[in-house]
CSV table of C-alpha atoms in Angstrom, one decimal:
chain,number,residue,atom,x,y,z
A,13,GLN,CA,137.0,76.6,68.5
A,14,GLY,CA,136.0,79.0,65.6
A,15,GLN,CA,137.9,78.5,62.0
A,16,LEU,CA,139.6,81.6,61.4
A,17,VAL,CA,138.4,83.1,58.2
A,18,GLU,CA,140.4,85.7,56.0
A,19,SER,CA,139.5,87.9,52.9
A,20,GLY,CA,140.4,90.6,51.0
A,21,GLY,CA,142.6,89.0,48.4
A,22,GLY,CA,142.8,89.5,45.0
A,23,LEU,CA,144.3,90.4,41.6
A,24,VAL,CA,146.6,94.4,42.0
A,25,GLN,CA,148.7,96.2,39.8
A,26,ALA,CA,152.2,97.1,41.6
A,27,GLY,CA,152.5,99.9,43.6
A,28,GLY,CA,148.2,99.0,44.6
A,29,SER,CA,146.9,98.4,48.2
A,30,LEU,CA,145.1,95.9,49.4
A,31,ARG,CA,143.5,95.4,52.9
A,32,LEU,CA,143.0,91.4,54.4
A,33,SER,CA,140.6,90.9,56.9
A,34,CYS,CA,140.6,87.9,58.6
A,35,ALA,CA,137.5,86.9,61.1
A,36,ALA,CA,137.9,85.0,64.2
A,37,PRO,CA,135.3,83.5,66.0
A,38,GLY,CA,134.8,81.2,68.9
A,39,PHE,CA,137.2,82.0,71.1
A,40,THR,CA,138.5,85.0,73.3
A,41,PHE,CA,139.4,87.1,70.4
A,42,SER,CA,140.7,89.7,72.3
A,43,THR,CA,142.9,87.9,75.1
A,44,TYR,CA,145.5,86.5,72.0
A,45,ALA,CA,148.4,87.8,69.9
A,46,MET,CA,147.3,87.7,66.2
A,47,GLY,CA,149.3,86.9,63.0
A,48,TRP,CA,149.8,87.0,59.2
A,49,PHE,CA,152.0,84.7,57.4
A,50,ARG,CA,152.5,84.4,53.7
A,51,GLN,CA,153.8,81.4,51.4
A,52,ALA,CA,154.7,81.8,47.7
A,53,PRO,CA,154.9,79.2,45.1
A,54,GLY,CA,158.0,77.2,46.0
A,55,ARG,CA,158.8,78.9,49.4
A,56,GLU,CA,158.7,78.2,52.7
A,57,ARG,CA,155.6,80.4,54.7
A,58,GLU,CA,157.4,83.5,56.1
A,59,PHE,CA,156.2,85.8,59.0
A,60,VAL,CA,155.2,89.4,57.7
A,61,ALA,CA,153.3,90.8,61.1
A,62,VAL,CA,151.9,90.1,64.0
A,63,ILE,CA,149.8,92.0,67.0
A,64,ASN,CA,149.7,91.5,70.5
A,65,TRP,CA,146.3,91.3,72.5
A,66,SER,CA,145.7,94.4,72.7
A,67,GLY,CA,146.3,96.2,69.5
A,68,GLY,CA,149.3,98.6,71.3
A,69,ARG,CA,152.4,96.2,70.2
A,70,THR,CA,152.8,95.4,66.0
A,71,TYR,CA,155.7,94.0,64.3
A,72,TYR,CA,156.9,93.2,60.7
A,73,ALA,CA,158.4,91.3,58.5
A,74,ASP,CA,161.7,93.8,57.1
A,75,SER,CA,160.2,92.8,53.8
A,76,VAL,CA,157.4,94.7,54.3
A,77,LYS,CA,157.9,97.4,57.2
A,78,GLY,CA,156.8,100.5,55.9
A,79,ARG,CA,153.9,99.5,53.2
A,80,PHE,CA,151.9,97.5,55.4
A,81,THR,CA,150.2,98.0,58.7
A,82,ILE,CA,148.7,95.1,61.1
A,83,SER,CA,145.4,96.0,63.3
A,84,ARG,CA,142.9,94.5,65.1
A,85,ASP,CA,139.2,95.5,66.4
A,86,ASN,CA,138.6,93.3,69.2
A,87,ALA,CA,134.6,94.5,69.1
A,88,LYS,CA,134.3,92.6,65.6
A,89,ASN,CA,137.0,89.5,66.4
A,90,THR,CA,138.9,91.0,63.5
A,91,VAL,CA,142.4,91.1,62.6
A,92,TYR,CA,143.3,92.8,59.3
A,93,LEU,CA,146.2,93.2,57.1
A,94,GLN,CA,146.8,96.8,55.2
A,95,MET,CA,149.0,96.3,52.2
A,96,ASN,CA,150.2,99.1,50.4
A,97,GLY,CA,152.9,100.0,47.8
A,98,LEU,CA,152.7,96.1,46.4
A,99,LYS,CA,155.3,94.6,45.0
A,100,PRO,CA,155.5,91.7,42.8
A,101,GLU,CA,157.3,89.5,45.2
A,102,ASP,CA,154.5,89.8,47.6
A,103,THR,CA,152.4,87.4,45.5
A,104,ALA,CA,151.2,85.2,47.8
A,105,VAL,CA,149.1,83.3,49.8
A,106,TYR,CA,148.0,85.4,52.9
A,107,HIS,CA,147.6,83.2,56.5
A,108,CYS,CA,146.3,84.4,59.6
A,109,ALA,CA,146.9,82.4,62.8
A,110,LYS,CA,146.1,82.8,66.5
A,111,ASP,CA,148.7,82.4,69.2
A,112,ARG,CA,148.9,79.2,71.6
A,113,ILE,CA,149.3,81.4,74.2
A,114,VAL,CA,147.0,83.7,75.9
A,115,GLY,CA,148.8,87.6,76.4
A,116,ARG,CA,152.1,87.3,74.5
A,117,ILE,CA,153.3,90.0,72.9
A,118,ALA,CA,155.4,89.3,69.8
A,119,PRO,CA,155.3,85.8,68.8
A,120,LYS,CA,156.9,85.2,65.5
A,121,GLU,CA,157.7,81.5,64.5
A,122,GLU,CA,155.3,79.8,63.0
A,123,SER,CA,155.2,77.0,66.0
A,124,ASP,CA,154.1,80.1,68.2
A,125,PHE,CA,150.7,79.8,66.7
A,126,GLY,CA,148.0,76.9,67.1
A,127,SER,CA,144.9,78.2,65.0
A,128,TRP,CA,145.5,79.3,61.0
A,129,GLY,CA,143.2,80.1,58.9
A,130,GLN,CA,142.6,78.2,55.1
A,131,GLY,CA,144.4,81.5,53.5
A,132,THR,CA,143.6,84.1,50.7
A,133,GLN,CA,145.3,84.8,47.5
A,134,VAL,CA,147.4,88.1,46.3
A,135,ILE,CA,148.6,88.1,43.6
A,136,VAL,CA,151.0,91.1,42.6
A,137,SER,CA,151.1,91.8,38.5
A,138,SER,CA,154.3,94.5,37.4
């Protein structure tokens, strides 16, 4: 099973935007829900967003609802996280993750996910 590889992180001013990508080769990508989590320094990793296998269902943490959008391109085995209106409290390492089980709609717990990327750093300056 292939490694998940995130990209697109960086340094941005508050109010700015970034688009994260996660390439997911080596498995039947289109049958699994995919999620984004983040971990800020000194804090637990937390759920950000999840998208079901088809892309038709999405769920977000309250802290990012209305600002972040998760999407996927099953032809490219890639999941995205568009982040707008970034705030300093969004600063974290962002990880994508693959569900353990085929076909679920909205896994949201860390234990629901079986494969993780190394993460991409997002820093939002005030």
